[in-house]
Short mmCIF file of C-alpha atoms in Angstrom, two decimals:
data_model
loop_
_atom_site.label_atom_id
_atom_site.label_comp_id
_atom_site.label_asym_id
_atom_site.label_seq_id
_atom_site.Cartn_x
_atom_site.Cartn_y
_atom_site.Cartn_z
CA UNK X 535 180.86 -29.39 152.35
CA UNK X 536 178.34 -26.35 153.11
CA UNK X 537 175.85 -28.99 154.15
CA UNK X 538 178.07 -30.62 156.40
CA UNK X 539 179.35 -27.41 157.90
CA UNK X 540 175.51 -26.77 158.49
CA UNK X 541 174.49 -29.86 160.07
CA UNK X 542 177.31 -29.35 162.97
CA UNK X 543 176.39 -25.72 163.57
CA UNK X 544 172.97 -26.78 164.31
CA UNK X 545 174.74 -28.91 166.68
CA UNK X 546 175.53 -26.69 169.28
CA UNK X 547 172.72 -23.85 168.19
CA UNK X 548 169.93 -27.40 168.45
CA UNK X 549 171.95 -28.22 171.85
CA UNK X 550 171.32 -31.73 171.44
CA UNK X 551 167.63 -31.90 172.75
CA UNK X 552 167.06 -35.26 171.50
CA UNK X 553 169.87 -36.50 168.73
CA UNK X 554 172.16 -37.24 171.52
CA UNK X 555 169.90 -39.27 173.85
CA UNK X 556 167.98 -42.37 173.31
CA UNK X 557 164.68 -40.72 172.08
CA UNK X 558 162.36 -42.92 175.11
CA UNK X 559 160.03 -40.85 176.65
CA UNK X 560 160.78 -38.65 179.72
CA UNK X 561 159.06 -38.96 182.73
CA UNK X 562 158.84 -36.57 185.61
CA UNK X 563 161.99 -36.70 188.40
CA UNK X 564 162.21 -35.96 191.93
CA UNK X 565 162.94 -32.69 193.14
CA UNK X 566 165.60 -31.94 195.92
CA UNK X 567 163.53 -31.65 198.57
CA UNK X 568 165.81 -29.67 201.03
CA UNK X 569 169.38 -28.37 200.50
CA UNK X 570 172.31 -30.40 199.78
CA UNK X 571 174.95 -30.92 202.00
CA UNK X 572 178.83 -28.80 201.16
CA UNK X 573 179.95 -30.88 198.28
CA UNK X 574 182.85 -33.22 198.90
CA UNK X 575 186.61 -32.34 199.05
CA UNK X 576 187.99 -36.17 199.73
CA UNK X 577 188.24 -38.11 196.61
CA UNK X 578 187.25 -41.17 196.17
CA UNK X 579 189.48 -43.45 198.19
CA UNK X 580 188.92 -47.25 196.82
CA UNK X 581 191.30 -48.17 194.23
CA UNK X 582 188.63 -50.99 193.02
CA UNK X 583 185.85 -48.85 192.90
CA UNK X 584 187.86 -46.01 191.06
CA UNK X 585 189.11 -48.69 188.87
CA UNK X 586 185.25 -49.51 187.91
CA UNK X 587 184.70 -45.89 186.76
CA UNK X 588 187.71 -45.67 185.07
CA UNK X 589 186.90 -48.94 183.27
CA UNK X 590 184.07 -47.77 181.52
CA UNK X 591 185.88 -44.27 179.90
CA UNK X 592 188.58 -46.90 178.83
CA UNK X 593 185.64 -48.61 176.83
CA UNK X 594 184.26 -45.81 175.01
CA UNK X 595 188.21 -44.90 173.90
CA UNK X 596 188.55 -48.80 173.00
CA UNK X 597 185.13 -48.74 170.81
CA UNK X 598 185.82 -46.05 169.17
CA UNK X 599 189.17 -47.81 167.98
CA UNK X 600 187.64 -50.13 166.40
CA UNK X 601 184.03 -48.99 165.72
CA UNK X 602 184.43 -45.28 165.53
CA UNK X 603 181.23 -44.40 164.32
CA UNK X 604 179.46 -46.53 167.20
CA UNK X 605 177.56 -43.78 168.99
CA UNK X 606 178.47 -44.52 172.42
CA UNK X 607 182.66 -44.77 170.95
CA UNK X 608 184.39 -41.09 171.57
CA UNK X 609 187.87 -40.38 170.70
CA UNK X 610 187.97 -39.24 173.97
CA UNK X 611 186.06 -38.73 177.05
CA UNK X 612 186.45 -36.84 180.84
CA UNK X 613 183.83 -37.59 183.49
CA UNK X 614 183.27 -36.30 187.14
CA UNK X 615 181.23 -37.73 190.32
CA UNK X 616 180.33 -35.72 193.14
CA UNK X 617 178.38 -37.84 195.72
CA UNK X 618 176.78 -35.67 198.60
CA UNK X 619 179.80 -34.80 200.87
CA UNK X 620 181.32 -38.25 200.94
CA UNK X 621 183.53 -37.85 197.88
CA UNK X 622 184.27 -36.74 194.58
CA UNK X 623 186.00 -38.91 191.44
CA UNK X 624 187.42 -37.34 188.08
CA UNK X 625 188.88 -39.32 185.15
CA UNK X 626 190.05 -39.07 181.81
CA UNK X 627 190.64 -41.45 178.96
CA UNK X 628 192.00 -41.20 175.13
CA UNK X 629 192.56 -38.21 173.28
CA UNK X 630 191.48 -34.87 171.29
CA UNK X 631 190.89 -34.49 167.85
CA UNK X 632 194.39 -33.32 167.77
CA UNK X 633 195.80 -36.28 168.98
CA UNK X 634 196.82 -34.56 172.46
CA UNK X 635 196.02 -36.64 175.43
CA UNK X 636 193.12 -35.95 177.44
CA UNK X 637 193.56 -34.96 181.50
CA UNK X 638 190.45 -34.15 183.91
CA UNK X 639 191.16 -30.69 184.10
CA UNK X 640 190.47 -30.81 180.12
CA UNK X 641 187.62 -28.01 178.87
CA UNK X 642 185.49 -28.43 176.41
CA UNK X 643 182.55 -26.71 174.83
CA UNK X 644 179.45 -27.93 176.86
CA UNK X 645 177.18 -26.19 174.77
CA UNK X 646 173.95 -25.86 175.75
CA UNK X 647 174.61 -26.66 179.20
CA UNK X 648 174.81 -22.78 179.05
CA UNK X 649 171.01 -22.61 179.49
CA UNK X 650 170.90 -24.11 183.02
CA UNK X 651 173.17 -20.43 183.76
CA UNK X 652 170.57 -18.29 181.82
CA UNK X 653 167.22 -19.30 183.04
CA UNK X 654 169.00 -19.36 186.72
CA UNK X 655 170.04 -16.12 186.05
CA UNK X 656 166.56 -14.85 185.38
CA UNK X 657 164.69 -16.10 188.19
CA UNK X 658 167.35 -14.62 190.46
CA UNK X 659 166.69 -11.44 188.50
CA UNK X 660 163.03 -12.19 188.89
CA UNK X 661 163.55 -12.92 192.50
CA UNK X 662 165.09 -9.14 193.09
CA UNK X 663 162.47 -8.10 190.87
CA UNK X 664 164.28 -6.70 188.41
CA UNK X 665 162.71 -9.09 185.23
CA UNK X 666 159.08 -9.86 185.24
CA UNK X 667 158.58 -13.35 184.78
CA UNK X 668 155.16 -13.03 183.66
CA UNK X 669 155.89 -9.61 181.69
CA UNK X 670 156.06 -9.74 177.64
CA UNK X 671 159.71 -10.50 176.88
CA UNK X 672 159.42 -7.07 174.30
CA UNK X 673 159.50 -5.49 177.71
CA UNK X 674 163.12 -5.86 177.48
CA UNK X 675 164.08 -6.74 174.25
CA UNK X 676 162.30 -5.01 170.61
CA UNK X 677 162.78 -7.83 168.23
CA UNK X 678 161.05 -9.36 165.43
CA UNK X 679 160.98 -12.66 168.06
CA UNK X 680 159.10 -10.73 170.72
CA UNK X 681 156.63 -9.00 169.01
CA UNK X 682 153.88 -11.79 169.99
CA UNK X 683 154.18 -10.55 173.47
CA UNK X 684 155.24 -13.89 174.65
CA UNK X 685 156.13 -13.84 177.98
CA UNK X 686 159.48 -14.34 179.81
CA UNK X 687 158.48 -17.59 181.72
CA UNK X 688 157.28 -18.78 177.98
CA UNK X 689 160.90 -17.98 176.58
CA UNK X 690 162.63 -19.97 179.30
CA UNK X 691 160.21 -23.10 178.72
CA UNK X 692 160.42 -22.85 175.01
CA UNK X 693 156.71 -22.28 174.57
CA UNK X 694 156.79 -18.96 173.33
CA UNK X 695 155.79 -20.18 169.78
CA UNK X 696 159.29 -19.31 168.65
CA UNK X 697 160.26 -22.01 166.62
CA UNK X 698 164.12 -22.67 165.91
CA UNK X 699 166.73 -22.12 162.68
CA UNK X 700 165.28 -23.85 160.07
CA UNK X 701 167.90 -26.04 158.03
CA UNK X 702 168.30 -23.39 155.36
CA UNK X 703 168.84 -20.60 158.22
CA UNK X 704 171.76 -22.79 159.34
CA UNK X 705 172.94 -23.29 156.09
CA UNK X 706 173.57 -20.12 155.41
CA UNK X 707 174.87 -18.85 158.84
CA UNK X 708 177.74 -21.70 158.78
CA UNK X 709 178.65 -20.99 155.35
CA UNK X 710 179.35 -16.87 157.10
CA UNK X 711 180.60 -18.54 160.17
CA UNK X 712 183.30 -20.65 158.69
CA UNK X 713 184.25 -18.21 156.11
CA UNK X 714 185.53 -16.33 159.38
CA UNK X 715 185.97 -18.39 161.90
CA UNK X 716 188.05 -16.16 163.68
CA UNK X 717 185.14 -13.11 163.62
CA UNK X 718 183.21 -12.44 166.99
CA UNK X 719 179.32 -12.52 166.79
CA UNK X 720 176.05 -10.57 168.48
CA UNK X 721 173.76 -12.64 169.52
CA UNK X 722 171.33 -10.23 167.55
CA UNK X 723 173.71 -10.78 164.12
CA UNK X 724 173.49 -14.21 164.49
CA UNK X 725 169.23 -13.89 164.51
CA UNK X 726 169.54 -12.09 161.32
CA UNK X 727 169.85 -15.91 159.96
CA UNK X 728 166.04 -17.09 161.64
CA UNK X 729 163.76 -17.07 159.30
CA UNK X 730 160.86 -19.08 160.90
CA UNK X 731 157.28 -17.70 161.00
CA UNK X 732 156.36 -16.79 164.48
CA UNK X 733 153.50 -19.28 166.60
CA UNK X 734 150.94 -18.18 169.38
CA UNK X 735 152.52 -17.42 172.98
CA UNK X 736 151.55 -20.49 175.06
CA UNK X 737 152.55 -23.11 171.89
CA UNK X 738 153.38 -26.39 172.76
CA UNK X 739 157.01 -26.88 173.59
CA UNK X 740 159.33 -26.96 170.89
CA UNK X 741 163.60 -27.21 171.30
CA UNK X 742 164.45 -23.26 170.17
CA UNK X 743 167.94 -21.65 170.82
CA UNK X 744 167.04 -18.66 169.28
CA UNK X 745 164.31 -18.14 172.77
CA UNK X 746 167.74 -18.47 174.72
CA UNK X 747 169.64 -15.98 171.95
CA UNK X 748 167.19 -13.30 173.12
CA UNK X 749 166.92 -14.34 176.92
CA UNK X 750 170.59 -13.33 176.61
CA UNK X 751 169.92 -10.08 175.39
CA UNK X 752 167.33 -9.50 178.27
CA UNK X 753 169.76 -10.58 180.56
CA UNK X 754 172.15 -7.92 179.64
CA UNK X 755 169.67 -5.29 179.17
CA UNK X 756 168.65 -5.32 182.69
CA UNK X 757 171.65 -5.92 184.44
CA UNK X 758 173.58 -3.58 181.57
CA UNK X 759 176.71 -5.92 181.82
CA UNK X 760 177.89 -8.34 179.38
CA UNK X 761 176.38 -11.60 179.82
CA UNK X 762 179.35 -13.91 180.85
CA UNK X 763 180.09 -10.80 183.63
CA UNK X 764 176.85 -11.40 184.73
CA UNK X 765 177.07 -14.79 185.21
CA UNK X 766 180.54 -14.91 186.73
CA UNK X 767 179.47 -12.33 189.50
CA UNK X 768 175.64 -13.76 190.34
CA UNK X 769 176.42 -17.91 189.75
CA UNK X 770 179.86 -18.91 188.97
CA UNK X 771 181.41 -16.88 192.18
CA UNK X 772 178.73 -17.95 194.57
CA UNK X 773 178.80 -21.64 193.33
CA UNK X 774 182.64 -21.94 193.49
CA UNK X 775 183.68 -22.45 189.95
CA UNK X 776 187.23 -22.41 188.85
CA UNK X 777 187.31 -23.52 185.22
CA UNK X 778 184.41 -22.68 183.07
CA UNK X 779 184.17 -19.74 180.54
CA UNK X 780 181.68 -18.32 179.18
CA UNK X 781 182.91 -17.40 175.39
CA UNK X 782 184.00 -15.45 173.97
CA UNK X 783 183.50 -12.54 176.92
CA UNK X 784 186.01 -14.97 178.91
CA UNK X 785 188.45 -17.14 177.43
CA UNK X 786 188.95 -21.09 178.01
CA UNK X 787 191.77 -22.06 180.10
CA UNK X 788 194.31 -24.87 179.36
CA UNK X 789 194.46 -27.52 179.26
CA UNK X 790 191.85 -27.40 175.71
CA UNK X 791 190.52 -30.27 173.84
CA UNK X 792 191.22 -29.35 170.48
CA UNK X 793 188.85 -30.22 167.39
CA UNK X 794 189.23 -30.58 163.52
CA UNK X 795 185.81 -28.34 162.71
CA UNK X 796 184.65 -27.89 159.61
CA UNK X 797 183.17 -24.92 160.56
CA UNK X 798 186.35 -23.63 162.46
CA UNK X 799 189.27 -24.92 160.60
CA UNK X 800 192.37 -26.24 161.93
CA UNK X 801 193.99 -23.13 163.60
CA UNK X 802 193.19 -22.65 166.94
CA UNK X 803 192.29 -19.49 168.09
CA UNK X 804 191.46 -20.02 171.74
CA UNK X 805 188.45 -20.59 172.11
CA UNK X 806 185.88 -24.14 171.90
CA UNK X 807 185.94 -24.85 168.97
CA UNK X 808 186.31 -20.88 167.69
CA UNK X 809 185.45 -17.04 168.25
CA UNK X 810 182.40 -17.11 165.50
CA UNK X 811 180.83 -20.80 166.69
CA UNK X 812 181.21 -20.15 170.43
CA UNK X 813 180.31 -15.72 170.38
CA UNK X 814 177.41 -16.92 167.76
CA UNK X 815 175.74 -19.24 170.38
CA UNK X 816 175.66 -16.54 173.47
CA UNK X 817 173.06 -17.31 176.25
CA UNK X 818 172.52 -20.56 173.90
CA UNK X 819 175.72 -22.52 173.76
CA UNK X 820 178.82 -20.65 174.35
CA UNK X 821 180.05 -22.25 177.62
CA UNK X 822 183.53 -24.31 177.60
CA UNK X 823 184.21 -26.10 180.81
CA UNK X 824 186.06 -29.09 182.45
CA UNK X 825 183.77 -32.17 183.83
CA UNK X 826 184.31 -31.16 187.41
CA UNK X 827 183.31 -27.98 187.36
CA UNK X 828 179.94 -28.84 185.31
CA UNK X 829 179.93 -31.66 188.16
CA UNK X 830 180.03 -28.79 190.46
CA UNK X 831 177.94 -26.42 189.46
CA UNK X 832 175.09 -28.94 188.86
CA UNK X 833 175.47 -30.00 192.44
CA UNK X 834 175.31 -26.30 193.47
CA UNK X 835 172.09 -25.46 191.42
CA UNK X 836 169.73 -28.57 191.90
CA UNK X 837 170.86 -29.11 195.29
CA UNK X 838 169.86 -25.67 196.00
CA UNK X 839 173.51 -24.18 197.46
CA UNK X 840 173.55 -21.36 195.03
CA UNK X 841 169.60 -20.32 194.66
CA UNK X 842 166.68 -20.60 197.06
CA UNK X 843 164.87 -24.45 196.57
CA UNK X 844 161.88 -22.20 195.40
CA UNK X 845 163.91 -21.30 192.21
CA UNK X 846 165.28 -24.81 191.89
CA UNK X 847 161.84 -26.32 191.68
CA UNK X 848 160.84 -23.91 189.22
CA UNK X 849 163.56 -25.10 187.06
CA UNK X 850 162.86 -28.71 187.33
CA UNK X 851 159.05 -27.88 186.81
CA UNK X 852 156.07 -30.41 186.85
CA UNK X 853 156.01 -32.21 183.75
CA UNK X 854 156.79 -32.68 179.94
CA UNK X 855 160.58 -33.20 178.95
CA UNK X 856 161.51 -29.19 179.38
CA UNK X 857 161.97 -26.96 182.44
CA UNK X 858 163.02 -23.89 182.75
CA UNK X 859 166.80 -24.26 181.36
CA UNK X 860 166.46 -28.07 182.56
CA UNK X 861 165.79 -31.30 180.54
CA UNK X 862 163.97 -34.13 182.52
CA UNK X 863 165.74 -37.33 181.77
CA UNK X 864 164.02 -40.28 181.62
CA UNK X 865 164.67 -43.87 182.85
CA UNK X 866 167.17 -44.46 180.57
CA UNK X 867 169.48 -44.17 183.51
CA UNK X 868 168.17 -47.14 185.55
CA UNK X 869 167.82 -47.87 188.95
CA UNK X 870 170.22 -44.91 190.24
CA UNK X 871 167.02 -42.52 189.86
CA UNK X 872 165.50 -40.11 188.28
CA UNK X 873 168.05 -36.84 186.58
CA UNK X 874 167.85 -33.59 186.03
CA UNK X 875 170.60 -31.38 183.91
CA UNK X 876 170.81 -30.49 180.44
CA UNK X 877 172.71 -32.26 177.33
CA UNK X 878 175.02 -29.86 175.07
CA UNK X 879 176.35 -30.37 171.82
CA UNK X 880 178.75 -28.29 169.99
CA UNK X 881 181.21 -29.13 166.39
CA UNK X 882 183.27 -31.49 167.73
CA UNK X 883 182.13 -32.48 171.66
CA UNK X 884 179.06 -33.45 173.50
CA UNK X 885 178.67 -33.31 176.84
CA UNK X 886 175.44 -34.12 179.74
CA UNK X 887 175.19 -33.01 182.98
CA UNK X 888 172.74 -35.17 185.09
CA UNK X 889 172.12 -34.65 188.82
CA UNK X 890 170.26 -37.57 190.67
CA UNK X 891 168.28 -35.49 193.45
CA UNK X 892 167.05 -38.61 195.11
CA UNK X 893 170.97 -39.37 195.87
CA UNK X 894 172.45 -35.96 196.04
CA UNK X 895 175.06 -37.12 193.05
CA UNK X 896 175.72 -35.22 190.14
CA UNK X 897 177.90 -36.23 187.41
CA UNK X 898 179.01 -34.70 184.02
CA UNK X 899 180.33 -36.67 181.40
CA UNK X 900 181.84 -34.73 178.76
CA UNK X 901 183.43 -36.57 174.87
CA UNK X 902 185.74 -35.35 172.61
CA UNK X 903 183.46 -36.00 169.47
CA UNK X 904 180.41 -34.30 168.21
CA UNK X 905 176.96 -35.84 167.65
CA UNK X 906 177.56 -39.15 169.98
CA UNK X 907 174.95 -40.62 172.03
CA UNK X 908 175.70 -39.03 175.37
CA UNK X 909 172.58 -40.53 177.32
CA UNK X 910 173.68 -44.22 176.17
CA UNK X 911 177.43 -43.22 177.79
CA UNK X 912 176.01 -41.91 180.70
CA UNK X 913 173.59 -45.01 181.38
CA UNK X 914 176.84 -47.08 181.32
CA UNK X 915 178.66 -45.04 183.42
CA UNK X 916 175.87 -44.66 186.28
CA UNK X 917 175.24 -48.38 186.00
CA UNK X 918 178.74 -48.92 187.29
CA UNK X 919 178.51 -45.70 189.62
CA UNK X 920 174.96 -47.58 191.10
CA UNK X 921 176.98 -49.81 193.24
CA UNK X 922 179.08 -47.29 194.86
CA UNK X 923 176.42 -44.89 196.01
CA UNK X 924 174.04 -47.93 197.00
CA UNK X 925 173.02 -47.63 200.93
#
């Protein structure tokens, strides 16, 4: 049991870098060029072609039926479309862990699609100049983790030689979490658990929450607000969100897909999945959303409608798999393009944002089921999409 309670928290701490995709290499995508246009109101008005998204949720519910532990089959699933300012699509198929039926408007925890709001966060700090991206992250924050004098840029691209929990660090940390699932957590208590010897600044890149636990910290340091307030005033206002949360500063709202945890239990307590999994995460993991609005705000951000393209490009970055708070997806999606986003994955739900600059579409995809194989849903999904967006 304490194993298995370990191997989900490292779920959403891990954020699904690569145990959630296909594991082919990543190649470098497109970036926006120039702003995108207002993103559409008008929804997608062809029964056929709504029909043909549709279809392919229906599928993953209908695998998992029969092949549940296929690792494109979810329990449930909720995707969104926004293409440019032609039109929008949301759907919904199957149900939560609790049996309750899924709708569009259903949040979830996306996980570490949380780190596409930190690292946007700090180059709009940067931007006002109130972080130094080239400044020793122990400017901001005295920690064992900064002591190196790694700087804030490094941090953000995970090549600040901080490595991540070890096994036995989450071990231990989900045995505390689920012994009090209920309990709210510091981003600094939940560091206590990292154990990991510290690398040179400038390491090669290397998946690490714990750089995002303290970017968190920085991020509240400077602006001396809580870190979801931060975010709601400086990206979720300007971008135009209406249902994303991020815990447990703000709560989810309802409609919630419900899980069976081990680390959480089986009493809900309001938040995705619970207070100690979701406050424990912070700047790493602690967002809860519906598939629209991580549509939205993916649209927003790599189409440049929230921050200057200058900060967008930054994010995106040159080459290797990691940005700044942005994965670089690989061909795995087909002839659509080239994506940008960020997967997430959190006890009970994975989720993937990917926005196709090249076509101004972003799309979230978001499953009511832990540790699935989110890219090889996605593919499936954009190969029908393809069609639709073609010309």
């Amino acid at each position: 049991m304490r194993a298995l309670v370990a191997v989900l928290l490292s779920a959403v701490l891990v954020g699904c870098s690569t145990s959630c995709s296909s594991g082919k290499p990543e190649t470098v995508p497109t970036t926006p060029g120039r702003q995108f246009p207002a993103p559409a109101v008008n929804g997608l008005d062809d029964a056929q072609a709504t029909a043909k998204l549709q279809a392919v949720l229906n599928e993953v519910v209908a695998q998992f039926k029969t092949s549940p532990d296929v690792e494109t089959a979810a329990r449930g699933v909720t995707a969104a479309v926004i293409f440019g300012d032609r039109w929008a699509w949301t759907g919904a198929a199957g149900n939560d862990a609790l049996g309750e039926k899924l709708r569009a408007s259903t949040e979830m925890a996306t996980a570490s699609i949380t780190k596409t709001f930190v690292a946007t966060e700090v180059l709009r700090l940067a931007e006002k100049r109130r972080i130094d991206l080239d400044a020793p992250l122990s400017r901001y924050v005295k920690h064992r983790l900064t002591a190196k004098n790694a700087t804030v840029r490094q941090y953000l691209a995970m090549t600040a030689g901080v490595p991540d929990f070890t096994p036995s660090d989450y071990d231990k940390m989900a045995a505390d979490l689920a012994g009090a699932p209920a309990r709210r957590w510091t981003a600094r208590q939940a560091l206590k658990y990292h154990t990991s010897a510290l690398g040179a600044p400038g390491s090669p890149y290397v998946y690490s929450s714990a750089s995002y636990l303290l970017v968190g910290m920085a991020i509240e340091a400077v602006t001396k607000q809580p870190l979801a307030v931060a975010l709601r005033n400086d990206l979720v206002k300007p971008a135009g969100l209406s249902r994303v949360a991020f815990q447990d500063g703000e709560r989810p709202q309802e409609p919630i897909a419900g899980s069976h945890s081990k680390v959480c239990g089986t009493i809900p307590d309001g938040f995705i999945p619970c207070r100690s999994v979701a406050s424990s995460s912070a700047a790493a993991g602690s967002m809860a959303a519906d598939a629209a609005t991580v549509a939205r705000w993916g649209y927003q951000l790599y189409g440049a409608r929230v921050v200057p393209l200058e900060i967008v490009n930054q994010l995106i970055g040159e080459d290797g798999p990691y940005g700044l708070g942005t994965m670089r997806f690989n061909s795995t999606f087909g002839a659509i393009g080239e994506a940008v986003g960020h997967r997430g994955n959190a006890p009970g739900y994975t989720s993937l944002l990917a926005v196709i600059p090249s076509r101004r579409i972003s799309v979230a995809v978001l499953l009511a089921d832990g540790n699935k194989n989110v890219d090889g849903v996605m593919s499936k999904f954009l190969t029908a999409l393809e069609p639709l967006v073609a010309g």
